[in-house]
Amino acid sequence: MCGITARIGDDDSLEDLLVSLKNLEYRGYDSAGIAVQNGTGIEIDKCEGEVSELQAELATKDHDGPIGIGHTRWSTHGPPTDANAHPHTGCKGRVVAVHNGIIENYTTLREGLQARGHEFTSDTDTEVIPHLVEERLDAGFEAEAAFRDAIAELDGSYAIAMIIDGDPAVYATRNGSPLVVGVGDDANYLASDVPAFLEFTDRVVYLEDDDVAVITADDYRVTDTKGDAVSRPVETVEWDSEDAEKGGYDHYMLKEIHEQPVALRQTIHGRIEGEDVVLEEFPPGTFTDIDRVHFVACGTSYHAGMYGEWLLSKWGIDASTFIASEYAAYPAPVDEGTLVIGVTQSGETADTLEALESARKRGARTLALTNVIGSTAARTCDDALFIRAGPEIGVAATKTFSSQVATLVLLGERLVRDMTAEPTDECRQRLDALESLPEHIETVIEDSRAAAISERWLGDDGHFFIGRGNAYPVALEGALKFKEITYEHAEGFAAGELKHGPLALVTEETPVFAIGTGQYPKRLESNVREIQTRGAPVIAVAPRTATDLADTADEALSVPATHPDLVAILANVQLQLIAYHAADEMERSIDKPRNLAKSVTVE
């Protein structure tokens, strides 16, 4: 969950490295560091804190050089301190490495190195890597051979970039953590994610597990663990570099909330023709041999999977959703008639990848529903379907949730047509509503009263979110967004479960957000009255046509009336705005909430 970057050219690399680190800060912001090779040695600067603090330190120094690596950290082994910040070196400072992931056998490796006279200066697992390489260089190994031999000793997940004093190359490898090469005109790049170098080049090479890359100023080559050349295609990324910038907004999260209409148009574009769903990857008949569907996911993607489960179940398809870490630990029965869909924004979520691999080994068909072409999930699953939301930098997912759900609606339509029946009038109405969703979200954003309501109803004892049907996963998602960026207690519940325990938590200081879709109106109104009887204020989030619910609640946030299967997507936008404005009022670090990182690439 850290960010790695590297740059190698004929001119100074420092400024590009710092730009790349800033672009990667959503992956970790406990500490940051760079190492630059300048022909007379390797200069290292690192510190606890954000990249801006590293920049301030470097402003007083003259560290230039054509070859450099950088790192922004989200702590796993060792607290965020100057000493634990990357890059790390061996005893002689000749070998410098940065790392994302977890070296599971680092204790054994460290003890062995210490017994052979190596001295360590940090608490991290990463530090064993440069010591192992240094030991081999001292034994007479060439640089690349030393790197290969050292990584052969590592167990766990990792992405590694390394430079050696006097050597004109960056050495890199990955196993379970992402790395991508950026192919430029005047320099070449390496990073954990494409946005790091997107303003310098849009030509990329996605490395696969066990690839070893040697990158120089004017070339790169990729080999396997045996040293045999492997071919990895150069792809052109369609994202614009401006997509990864704030563009005048105070926070990436607010920008990405406002980008949802554009993201959804990209998601839907070319995939609906009249009353039919056209998925290029999945022509009619693709899923005729599927009997059941499992969704595996984490966090926001798990809530999108729950939404997909609700849709498929309603349409007569056997569907279940599983938290990916639990699915891997306690796998549900699968066979060749099971389609396991991994919902993952990044395509690199470690628990989701493990769950997909577990299902694949047991005979299931796997499908990655992701935002990132070339991601591990997209490459290792049997099939992939891309949500096409564009880059999302804010740690709290917003536009990717909307695009995930919209994509699941489209995929669900394909599944139901292949597995159960021909399209009905309701299917046609739903697709019409899906095509109108971008305009409806624009209306929500333009007319929202979320800023005023979040300020008025900020609770002291917590914030609850309730819903029925497809509003239940949105209630969970609304609570997750709120707790992620406000650091205040928030919980989502199925509305019918209130009287089975959660009602004991309701006080006058616990605002409750009741999400209505136009379905089950009387039951939800009854839940609202139960809450109000205990003195808690209720804010209804519902279509404008749900006047009875709005009149019953203390406040109302309205959304356009649309197909009931899609109303909850609009309600979710209101809840995103509630969380954002509450966090802004409380002066929280919205784009970089404490203890969290964007892409969870370790278990």
Coordinates of C-alpha atoms in Angstrom, one line a residue:
M1 CA 0.0 0.0 0.0
C2 CA 3.0 2.2 -0.6
G3 CA 3.9 4.2 -3.7
I4 CA 7.1 3.4 -5.7
T5 CA 8.5 5.5 -8.4
A6 CA 11.7 5.7 -10.4
R7 CA 13.0 7.8 -13.3
I8 CA 16.1 7.4 -15.4
G9 CA 17.2 9.8 -18.2
D10 CA 20.1 11.8 -19.4
D11 CA 19.1 14.9 -17.4
D12 CA 18.1 15.6 -13.8
S13 CA 15.5 13.3 -12.4
L14 CA 14.7 15.0 -9.0
E15 CA 11.8 17.2 -10.1
D16 CA 10.0 14.4 -12.0
L17 CA 10.5 12.1 -9.0
L18 CA 8.9 14.6 -6.7
V19 CA 6.0 15.1 -9.1
S20 CA 5.5 11.4 -9.3
L21 CA 5.6 11.0 -5.5
K22 CA 3.0 13.7 -5.2
N23 CA 0.8 11.9 -7.7
L24 CA 1.2 8.7 -5.8
E25 CA 0.5 10.1 -2.3
Y26 CA -3.0 8.5 -2.3
R27 CA -1.1 5.2 -1.8
G28 CA 0.6 6.2 1.4
Y29 CA 1.5 9.4 3.3
D30 CA 3.2 8.4 6.5
S31 CA 6.6 9.2 5.2
A32 CA 8.4 9.8 1.9
G33 CA 11.9 9.7 0.5
I34 CA 14.1 9.8 -2.6
A35 CA 17.5 8.5 -3.7
V36 CA 19.4 10.1 -6.6
Q37 CA 22.5 8.8 -8.2
N38 CA 24.6 11.7 -9.4
G39 CA 27.9 10.1 -10.6
T40 CA 29.8 10.6 -7.4
G41 CA 27.5 8.6 -5.1
I42 CA 23.8 8.2 -4.1
E43 CA 22.2 11.1 -2.2
I44 CA 19.2 10.0 0.0
D45 CA 16.6 12.2 1.6
K46 CA 13.7 10.9 3.6
C47 CA 11.5 12.0 6.4
E48 CA 8.3 11.2 8.4
G49 CA 5.3 13.0 7.0
E50 CA 3.9 14.0 3.7
V51 CA 5.7 14.6 0.4
S52 CA 5.4 18.3 0.9
E53 CA 7.7 18.0 4.0
L54 CA 10.2 16.1 1.9
Q55 CA 10.0 18.8 -0.8
A56 CA 10.7 21.5 1.9
E57 CA 13.8 19.6 3.0
L58 CA 15.1 19.3 -0.6
A59 CA 14.5 22.9 -1.3
T60 CA 17.7 23.7 0.7
K61 CA 19.8 21.1 -1.0
D62 CA 21.3 20.5 -4.4
H63 CA 20.5 16.9 -5.2
D64 CA 20.5 16.3 -8.9
G65 CA 21.3 13.3 -11.0
P66 CA 19.9 11.3 -13.9
I67 CA 18.9 8.2 -12.0
G68 CA 16.5 8.1 -9.0
I69 CA 14.0 6.2 -7.1
G70 CA 11.3 7.4 -4.7
H71 CA 8.8 6.1 -2.2
T72 CA 5.7 7.3 -0.2
R73 CA 4.9 5.0 2.7
W74 CA 1.8 3.5 4.4
S75 CA 3.3 1.8 7.4
T76 CA 3.1 -2.0 7.9
H77 CA 6.4 -3.0 9.5
G78 CA 7.6 -0.3 11.9
P79 CA 6.0 3.0 12.8
P80 CA 6.2 6.1 10.5
T81 CA 9.6 7.5 11.5
D82 CA 12.5 9.1 9.6
A83 CA 14.5 5.9 10.1
N84 CA 11.7 3.6 8.8
A85 CA 11.0 5.8 5.7
H86 CA 12.3 4.4 2.4
P87 CA 14.7 4.2 0.6
H88 CA 16.8 1.8 2.5
T89 CA 20.4 0.9 2.0
G90 CA 22.9 -1.9 2.9
C91 CA 25.8 -1.4 5.2
K92 CA 27.9 0.4 2.7
G93 CA 25.3 2.7 1.1
R94 CA 26.1 1.2 -2.3
V95 CA 22.7 -0.5 -2.8
V96 CA 19.5 1.5 -2.3
A97 CA 16.0 0.0 -2.5
V98 CA 12.3 0.9 -2.2
H99 CA 9.6 -1.7 -1.6
N100 CA 5.8 -2.2 -1.5
G101 CA 4.4 -5.3 0.2
I102 CA 5.4 -7.6 3.0
I103 CA 8.5 -9.8 3.2
E104 CA 7.0 -12.7 5.2
N105 CA 10.4 -14.3 6.0
Y106 CA 12.2 -11.1 6.8
T107 CA 12.9 -12.1 10.5
T108 CA 14.8 -15.2 9.4
L109 CA 16.6 -13.3 6.7
R110 CA 17.5 -10.4 9.1
E111 CA 18.8 -12.8 11.8
G112 CA 21.0 -14.5 9.2
L113 CA 22.4 -11.2 7.9
Q114 CA 23.1 -10.0 11.4
A115 CA 24.9 -13.2 12.2
R116 CA 27.1 -12.5 9.2
G117 CA 27.9 -9.0 10.5
H118 CA 25.3 -6.8 8.8
E119 CA 23.9 -3.9 10.8
F120 CA 20.3 -2.6 10.5
T121 CA 19.1 0.9 11.1
S122 CA 15.3 0.5 10.8
D123 CA 12.4 -1.7 11.9
T124 CA 11.2 -2.4 8.4
D125 CA 11.1 -5.7 6.5
T126 CA 12.4 -3.8 3.4
E127 CA 15.9 -3.3 4.8
V128 CA 16.8 -7.0 4.3
I129 CA 16.7 -6.4 0.5
P130 CA 19.7 -4.1 0.0
H131 CA 21.7 -6.1 2.5
L132 CA 21.1 -9.3 0.5
V133 CA 22.1 -7.7 -2.7
E134 CA 25.1 -6.0 -1.2
E135 CA 26.3 -9.3 0.1
R136 CA 26.2 -10.8 -3.4
L137 CA 28.0 -7.9 -4.9
D138 CA 30.7 -8.3 -2.4
A139 CA 30.9 -12.0 -3.4
G140 CA 31.6 -10.9 -7.0
F141 CA 28.1 -11.1 -8.6
E142 CA 27.2 -8.8 -11.4
A143 CA 24.5 -6.3 -10.5
E144 CA 21.6 -8.0 -12.2
A145 CA 22.6 -11.5 -11.0
A146 CA 22.9 -10.1 -7.5
F147 CA 19.4 -8.7 -7.7
R148 CA 18.0 -12.0 -9.0
D149 CA 19.7 -14.1 -6.5
A150 CA 18.6 -11.9 -3.6
I151 CA 14.9 -11.8 -4.6
A152 CA 14.9 -15.6 -4.9
E153 CA 15.2 -15.7 -1.1
L154 CA 12.2 -13.5 -0.5
D155 CA 8.8 -14.9 0.5
G156 CA 5.7 -12.8 0.5
S157 CA 4.3 -10.0 -1.7
Y158 CA 6.5 -7.3 -3.0
A159 CA 7.2 -4.7 -5.7
I160 CA 10.9 -3.6 -5.5
A161 CA 12.9 -0.9 -7.3
M162 CA 16.7 -0.7 -6.7
I163 CA 19.7 1.3 -7.8
I164 CA 23.4 0.6 -7.3
D165 CA 26.0 3.2 -7.1
G166 CA 27.9 3.5 -10.4
D167 CA 25.4 1.3 -12.3
P168 CA 23.3 3.1 -15.1
A169 CA 20.1 1.1 -14.5
V170 CA 17.1 0.7 -12.3
Y171 CA 16.3 -2.9 -11.3
A172 CA 12.8 -3.9 -10.5
T173 CA 10.6 -6.9 -9.9
R174 CA 7.1 -7.7 -8.6
N175 CA 5.2 -10.5 -6.9
G176 CA 1.7 -9.7 -5.9
S177 CA 2.2 -5.9 -5.8
P178 CA 1.8 -3.8 -8.9
L179 CA 4.6 -2.2 -11.0
V180 CA 4.3 -0.5 -14.4
V181 CA 7.0 0.9 -16.7
G182 CA 6.5 4.2 -18.3
V183 CA 8.2 4.5 -21.7
G184 CA 9.1 8.1 -22.5
D185 CA 10.9 10.0 -25.2
D186 CA 13.7 11.4 -23.1
A187 CA 13.5 9.2 -20.0
N188 CA 11.9 6.0 -18.8
Y189 CA 9.8 5.6 -15.6
L190 CA 8.7 3.0 -13.1
A191 CA 5.8 3.3 -10.7
S192 CA 3.2 1.4 -8.6
D193 CA 0.5 3.1 -10.6
V194 CA 0.1 4.9 -13.9
P195 CA -0.9 8.4 -12.5
A196 CA 2.6 8.7 -11.1
F197 CA 4.1 9.6 -14.5
L198 CA 1.0 10.2 -16.6
E199 CA 2.0 13.8 -17.4
F200 CA 5.3 12.6 -18.8
T201 CA 4.2 9.7 -20.9
D202 CA 1.1 7.7 -21.7
R203 CA 2.9 4.6 -23.0
V204 CA 3.1 1.9 -20.4
V205 CA 4.2 -1.7 -19.9
Y206 CA 2.5 -3.6 -17.1
L207 CA 4.9 -6.0 -15.4
E208 CA 3.6 -9.4 -14.3
D209 CA 4.5 -11.5 -11.2
D210 CA 8.1 -12.7 -11.3
D211 CA 9.1 -10.4 -14.1
V212 CA 12.5 -8.7 -13.6
A213 CA 12.9 -5.4 -15.4
V214 CA 16.1 -3.6 -16.1
I215 CA 15.5 0.0 -17.1
T216 CA 18.0 2.4 -18.6
A217 CA 17.7 5.9 -19.9
D218 CA 16.9 4.8 -23.5
D219 CA 15.7 1.2 -23.1
Y220 CA 14.2 -1.4 -20.9
R221 CA 14.0 -5.2 -21.0
V222 CA 11.9 -7.7 -19.1
T223 CA 12.9 -11.2 -18.3
D224 CA 11.6 -14.1 -16.1
T225 CA 13.2 -15.5 -13.0
K226 CA 15.5 -17.6 -15.1
G227 CA 16.7 -14.6 -17.1
D228 CA 14.8 -15.5 -20.3
A229 CA 13.3 -12.6 -22.2
V230 CA 9.6 -12.2 -22.0
S231 CA 7.4 -10.0 -24.1
R232 CA 5.1 -7.4 -22.4
P233 CA 3.1 -5.2 -24.8
V234 CA 3.4 -1.4 -24.8
E235 CA 0.0 0.0 -24.2
T236 CA -1.3 3.5 -24.5
V237 CA -3.3 4.8 -21.5
E238 CA -6.4 6.7 -22.6
W239 CA -6.5 8.8 -19.4
D240 CA -5.6 12.4 -19.7
S241 CA -3.0 13.7 -17.3
E242 CA -5.5 16.4 -16.2
D243 CA -7.8 13.6 -14.9
A244 CA -5.2 13.0 -12.1
E245 CA -5.2 16.7 -11.0
K246 CA -7.5 18.6 -8.7
G247 CA -8.6 21.0 -11.5
G248 CA -9.5 23.9 -9.2
Y249 CA -11.4 21.8 -6.5
D250 CA -10.3 22.0 -2.9
H251 CA -10.1 18.2 -2.7
Y252 CA -9.8 15.3 -5.1
M253 CA -12.8 13.7 -3.4
L254 CA -15.1 16.7 -4.3
K255 CA -13.7 16.7 -7.9
E256 CA -14.4 13.0 -8.2
I257 CA -18.0 13.4 -6.8
H258 CA -18.5 16.0 -9.5
E259 CA -17.0 13.8 -12.2
Q260 CA -19.6 11.1 -11.7
P261 CA -21.8 12.2 -14.6
V262 CA -18.8 12.0 -17.0
A263 CA -17.6 8.7 -15.5
L264 CA -21.0 7.2 -16.0
R265 CA -21.2 8.3 -19.6
Q266 CA -17.9 6.6 -20.2
T267 CA -19.2 3.5 -18.4
I268 CA -22.4 3.3 -20.4
H269 CA -21.0 4.5 -23.8
G270 CA -21.6 2.0 -26.6
R271 CA -23.0 -0.6 -24.3
I272 CA -26.7 0.0 -24.8
E273 CA -28.4 -0.2 -28.2
G274 CA -32.1 0.2 -28.0
E275 CA -33.4 -2.5 -25.7
D276 CA -30.3 -4.6 -25.9
V277 CA -27.0 -4.6 -23.9
V278 CA -23.9 -4.7 -26.0
L279 CA -20.8 -5.9 -24.1
E280 CA -18.0 -6.4 -26.6
E281 CA -16.3 -8.8 -24.2
F282 CA -19.5 -10.9 -23.7
P283 CA -21.7 -11.5 -26.7
P284 CA -25.1 -13.2 -26.3
G285 CA -24.7 -16.7 -25.1
T286 CA -21.5 -16.1 -23.1
F287 CA -23.1 -17.2 -19.8
T288 CA -25.5 -19.9 -20.8
D289 CA -23.4 -22.5 -18.8
I290 CA -23.5 -20.4 -15.6
D291 CA -25.8 -21.6 -12.7
R292 CA -24.8 -19.2 -10.0
V293 CA -22.8 -16.0 -9.3
H294 CA -20.5 -15.2 -6.4
F295 CA -19.2 -11.6 -5.8
V296 CA -16.0 -11.2 -3.9
A297 CA -14.8 -7.8 -2.9
C298 CA -13.6 -5.5 -0.1
G299 CA -14.8 -2.1 1.3
T300 CA -16.7 0.1 -1.2
S301 CA -16.4 -2.6 -3.9
Y302 CA -18.1 -5.1 -1.5
H303 CA -21.1 -2.7 -1.2
A304 CA -21.2 -2.5 -5.0
G305 CA -21.2 -6.4 -5.1
M306 CA -24.1 -6.4 -2.6
Y307 CA -26.0 -4.1 -4.9
G308 CA -25.2 -6.5 -7.8
E309 CA -26.4 -9.5 -5.7
W310 CA -29.7 -7.7 -4.9
L311 CA -30.2 -7.0 -8.6
L312 CA -29.4 -10.6 -9.8
S313 CA -31.5 -12.2 -7.0
K314 CA -34.5 -10.0 -7.9
W315 CA -34.1 -11.1 -11.5
G316 CA -34.1 -14.8 -10.6
I317 CA -30.4 -15.6 -10.6
D318 CA -28.7 -17.4 -7.7
A319 CA -26.2 -14.8 -6.4
S320 CA -24.2 -14.2 -3.2
T321 CA -21.7 -11.7 -2.0
F322 CA -18.6 -12.5 0.1
I323 CA -16.0 -10.3 1.9
A324 CA -12.9 -11.4 -0.1
S325 CA -10.7 -12.1 2.9
E326 CA -13.4 -14.4 4.4
Y327 CA -14.0 -16.1 1.0
A328 CA -10.3 -17.0 0.8
A329 CA -10.2 -18.3 4.4
Y330 CA -13.6 -20.1 4.3
P331 CA -14.4 -20.7 0.7
A332 CA -17.9 -21.3 -0.4
P333 CA -18.6 -24.4 -2.6
V334 CA -18.1 -23.7 -6.3
D335 CA -18.0 -25.8 -9.5
E336 CA -17.7 -25.2 -13.2
G337 CA -21.2 -23.6 -13.3
T338 CA -20.1 -20.9 -10.8
L339 CA -19.1 -17.4 -12.0
V340 CA -17.0 -15.6 -9.4
I341 CA -16.8 -11.9 -10.0
G342 CA -14.0 -10.0 -8.3
V343 CA -15.1 -6.4 -7.9
T344 CA -12.0 -4.3 -7.4
Q345 CA -11.3 -0.7 -8.4
S346 CA -7.6 -1.1 -8.7
G347 CA -7.5 -4.7 -9.8
E348 CA -4.7 -5.2 -7.3
T349 CA -6.6 -5.7 -4.0
A350 CA -4.7 -8.6 -2.3
D351 CA -7.6 -10.2 -0.6
T352 CA -9.7 -10.1 -3.7
L353 CA -7.0 -11.6 -5.8
E354 CA -6.5 -14.4 -3.3
A355 CA -10.3 -15.1 -3.3
L356 CA -10.3 -15.2 -7.1
E357 CA -7.3 -17.6 -7.2
S358 CA -9.0 -19.8 -4.7
A359 CA -12.1 -20.0 -6.8
R360 CA -10.2 -20.6 -10.0
K361 CA -8.2 -23.5 -8.6
R362 CA -11.5 -25.1 -7.5
G363 CA -13.0 -25.0 -11.0
A364 CA -15.0 -21.8 -11.0
R365 CA -15.0 -19.3 -13.9
T366 CA -13.5 -15.9 -12.8
L367 CA -14.3 -12.4 -14.0
A368 CA -12.6 -9.2 -12.9
L369 CA -14.8 -6.1 -12.8
T370 CA -12.2 -3.4 -12.5
N371 CA -11.1 0.1 -13.5
V372 CA -7.6 -0.6 -14.5
I373 CA -6.6 -2.2 -17.8
G374 CA -3.4 -4.3 -17.3
S375 CA -4.1 -4.8 -13.6
T376 CA -3.4 -8.2 -12.0
A377 CA -7.1 -9.1 -11.7
A378 CA -7.7 -8.2 -15.4
R379 CA -4.8 -10.3 -16.5
T380 CA -5.3 -13.4 -14.3
C381 CA -9.0 -13.8 -14.4
D382 CA -10.7 -15.7 -17.2
D383 CA -12.5 -12.6 -18.3
A384 CA -12.5 -8.9 -17.5
L385 CA -15.1 -6.1 -17.7
F386 CA -13.8 -2.5 -17.2
I387 CA -15.9 0.2 -15.5
R388 CA -14.1 3.0 -17.4
A389 CA -14.4 5.6 -14.6
G390 CA -11.0 7.2 -15.2
P391 CA -8.4 7.6 -12.4
E392 CA -9.6 8.1 -8.9
I393 CA -7.1 9.7 -6.5
G394 CA -9.1 10.3 -3.4
V395 CA -8.8 7.5 -0.9
A396 CA -12.5 7.5 -0.3
A397 CA -14.0 5.9 -3.4
T398 CA -16.9 7.9 -5.0
K399 CA -17.1 7.8 -8.8
T400 CA -15.9 4.3 -8.9
F401 CA -18.8 3.0 -6.8
S402 CA -21.3 4.6 -9.2
S403 CA -19.5 3.2 -12.2
Q404 CA -19.2 -0.3 -10.6
V405 CA -22.9 -0.5 -9.9
A406 CA -23.8 0.8 -13.4
T407 CA -21.5 -1.8 -14.9
L408 CA -23.1 -4.5 -12.8
V409 CA -26.5 -3.4 -14.0
L410 CA -25.2 -3.9 -17.6
L411 CA -23.5 -7.2 -16.8
G412 CA -26.6 -8.3 -14.9
E413 CA -28.8 -7.7 -18.0
R414 CA -26.4 -9.8 -20.0
L415 CA -26.5 -12.6 -17.4
V416 CA -30.3 -12.6 -17.1
R417 CA -30.7 -12.8 -20.8
D418 CA -28.3 -15.7 -21.1
M419 CA -29.4 -17.6 -18.0
T420 CA -33.2 -17.0 -17.5
A421 CA -35.3 -15.1 -20.0
E422 CA -35.7 -12.6 -22.8
P423 CA -35.8 -8.9 -21.9
T424 CA -39.1 -7.6 -20.4
D425 CA -40.6 -4.2 -20.5
E426 CA -39.0 -3.5 -17.1
C427 CA -35.6 -4.3 -18.6
R428 CA -36.2 -1.7 -21.3
Q429 CA -37.3 0.9 -18.7
R430 CA -34.3 0.2 -16.6
L431 CA -31.9 0.7 -19.5
D432 CA -33.6 4.0 -20.4
A433 CA -33.2 5.0 -16.7
L434 CA -29.5 4.0 -16.8
E435 CA -28.9 6.2 -19.8
S436 CA -30.5 9.1 -17.9
L437 CA -28.4 8.5 -14.8
P438 CA -25.6 11.0 -15.6
E439 CA -28.1 13.8 -16.0
H440 CA -29.9 12.8 -12.8
I441 CA -26.6 12.9 -10.9
E442 CA -25.9 16.4 -12.3
T443 CA -29.2 17.5 -10.9
V444 CA -28.4 16.0 -7.5
I445 CA -25.0 17.8 -7.3
E446 CA -26.4 21.1 -8.5
D447 CA -29.4 21.1 -6.1
S448 CA -28.0 19.3 -3.1
R449 CA -28.6 20.8 0.4
A450 CA -26.0 18.4 1.9
A451 CA -23.7 21.2 3.1
A452 CA -26.4 22.8 5.2
I453 CA -27.8 19.6 6.5
S454 CA -24.4 18.1 7.4
E455 CA -23.6 21.2 9.4
R456 CA -27.0 21.2 11.2
W457 CA -27.2 17.5 12.0
L458 CA -23.6 16.6 13.0
G459 CA -24.2 14.2 15.9
D460 CA -22.3 13.7 19.1
D461 CA -23.0 10.0 19.7
G462 CA -22.8 8.7 16.1
H463 CA -24.5 8.7 12.7
F464 CA -26.7 5.9 11.5
F465 CA -27.7 5.0 7.9
I466 CA -30.6 2.7 7.2
G467 CA -32.2 1.2 4.0
R468 CA -34.1 -1.7 2.6
G469 CA -33.5 -3.7 -0.5
N470 CA -30.9 -2.0 -2.7
A471 CA -30.8 0.9 -0.3
Y472 CA -29.2 -1.4 2.3
P473 CA -25.8 -1.6 0.6
V474 CA -26.0 2.1 0.0
A475 CA -26.6 2.7 3.7
L476 CA -23.5 0.7 4.4
E477 CA -21.6 2.7 1.8
G478 CA -22.9 6.0 3.2
A479 CA -21.7 5.0 6.7
L480 CA -18.3 3.9 5.4
K481 CA -17.7 7.2 3.6
F482 CA -18.7 9.1 6.7
K483 CA -16.4 7.3 9.0
E484 CA -13.5 7.2 6.5
I485 CA -13.2 10.9 6.2
T486 CA -14.8 12.4 9.4
Y487 CA -13.3 9.9 11.9
E488 CA -16.7 9.9 13.6
H489 CA -18.7 6.8 14.5
A490 CA -21.1 5.8 11.7
E491 CA -22.9 2.6 11.1
G492 CA -25.2 1.3 8.3
F493 CA -28.1 -1.1 9.0
A494 CA -30.8 -2.9 7.2
A495 CA -33.9 -0.9 8.3
G496 CA -35.8 -4.0 9.4
E497 CA -33.0 -4.9 11.9
L498 CA -33.4 -1.7 14.0
K499 CA -35.6 -3.3 16.6
H500 CA -33.3 -6.3 16.8
G501 CA -30.5 -4.4 18.6
P502 CA -29.4 -1.2 16.9
L503 CA -32.3 0.8 18.3
A504 CA -30.5 0.6 21.7
L505 CA -27.9 3.0 20.3
V506 CA -30.3 5.7 19.1
T507 CA -30.3 8.9 21.1
E508 CA -31.1 12.6 20.5
E509 CA -27.5 12.9 19.4
T510 CA -27.5 10.3 16.7
P511 CA -28.9 11.6 13.4
V512 CA -30.3 8.8 11.2
F513 CA -30.2 8.9 7.4
A514 CA -33.1 6.9 6.0
I515 CA -32.6 6.0 2.3
G516 CA -35.8 5.4 0.3
T517 CA -36.1 4.1 -3.2
G518 CA -39.9 4.2 -3.6
Q519 CA -40.0 0.5 -2.7
Y520 CA -41.3 -0.7 0.7
P521 CA -42.4 2.9 1.6
K522 CA -44.8 2.1 4.5
R523 CA -42.2 -0.1 6.2
L524 CA -39.5 2.6 6.0
E525 CA -41.9 5.2 7.3
S526 CA -42.6 3.0 10.2
N527 CA -38.9 2.7 10.9
V528 CA -38.6 6.5 10.8
R529 CA -41.3 6.9 13.4
E530 CA -39.6 4.3 15.6
I531 CA -36.5 6.3 15.5
Q532 CA -38.2 9.6 16.1
T533 CA -40.0 8.2 19.2
R534 CA -36.5 7.8 20.7
G535 CA -35.8 11.4 20.1
A536 CA -33.3 11.1 17.2
P537 CA -33.6 13.3 14.1
V538 CA -34.2 11.6 10.7
I539 CA -33.0 12.8 7.4
A540 CA -34.7 11.2 4.5
V541 CA -32.8 10.6 1.2
A542 CA -35.4 9.7 -1.3
P543 CA -37.0 10.5 -4.7
R544 CA -39.1 13.7 -4.9
T545 CA -42.1 11.5 -5.4
A546 CA -41.7 10.0 -1.9
T547 CA -43.6 12.8 -0.3
D548 CA -44.9 10.8 2.7
L549 CA -41.4 9.8 3.7
A550 CA -40.1 13.4 3.3
D551 CA -43.1 14.7 5.4
T552 CA -42.5 12.1 8.1
A553 CA -38.7 12.8 8.4
D554 CA -37.2 15.9 10.1
E555 CA -35.3 16.9 6.9
A556 CA -35.2 15.6 3.4
L557 CA -32.6 15.4 0.7
S558 CA -34.3 14.7 -2.6
V559 CA -33.2 12.9 -5.7
P560 CA -34.9 12.7 -9.1
A561 CA -37.5 10.0 -9.5
T562 CA -36.2 7.2 -11.7
H563 CA -36.4 3.4 -11.9
P564 CA -36.5 2.0 -8.3
D565 CA -33.5 -0.2 -9.1
L566 CA -31.3 2.9 -9.7
V567 CA -32.6 5.4 -7.2
A568 CA -30.2 4.2 -4.6
I569 CA -27.2 5.3 -6.8
L570 CA -28.6 8.8 -6.8
A571 CA -29.1 8.7 -3.0
N572 CA -25.5 7.6 -2.6
V573 CA -24.3 10.8 -4.2
Q574 CA -26.2 12.8 -1.6
L575 CA -24.5 10.7 1.1
Q576 CA -21.1 11.3 -0.4
L577 CA -21.8 15.0 -0.2
I578 CA -23.0 14.7 3.4
A579 CA -19.7 13.0 4.3
Y580 CA -17.6 15.4 2.4
H581 CA -19.1 18.6 3.9
A582 CA -19.1 17.2 7.4
A583 CA -15.4 16.4 7.1
D584 CA -14.7 19.7 5.6
E585 CA -16.5 21.5 8.4
M586 CA -14.4 19.5 10.9
E587 CA -11.2 20.3 8.9
R588 CA -10.3 16.7 8.4
S589 CA -7.7 15.4 5.9
I590 CA -10.3 14.5 3.3
D591 CA -8.1 13.1 0.5
K592 CA -5.7 11.3 2.8
P593 CA -7.6 10.1 5.8
R594 CA -5.6 8.7 8.7
N595 CA -4.5 5.1 8.7
L596 CA -6.0 4.5 5.2
A597 CA -4.5 4.0 1.8
K598 CA -6.2 3.8 -1.7
S599 CA -5.0 0.5 -3.0
V600 CA -4.7 -2.3 -0.4
T601 CA -2.1 -4.5 -2.0
V602 CA -1.1 -6.4 1.2
E603 CA -3.3 -8.8 3.2

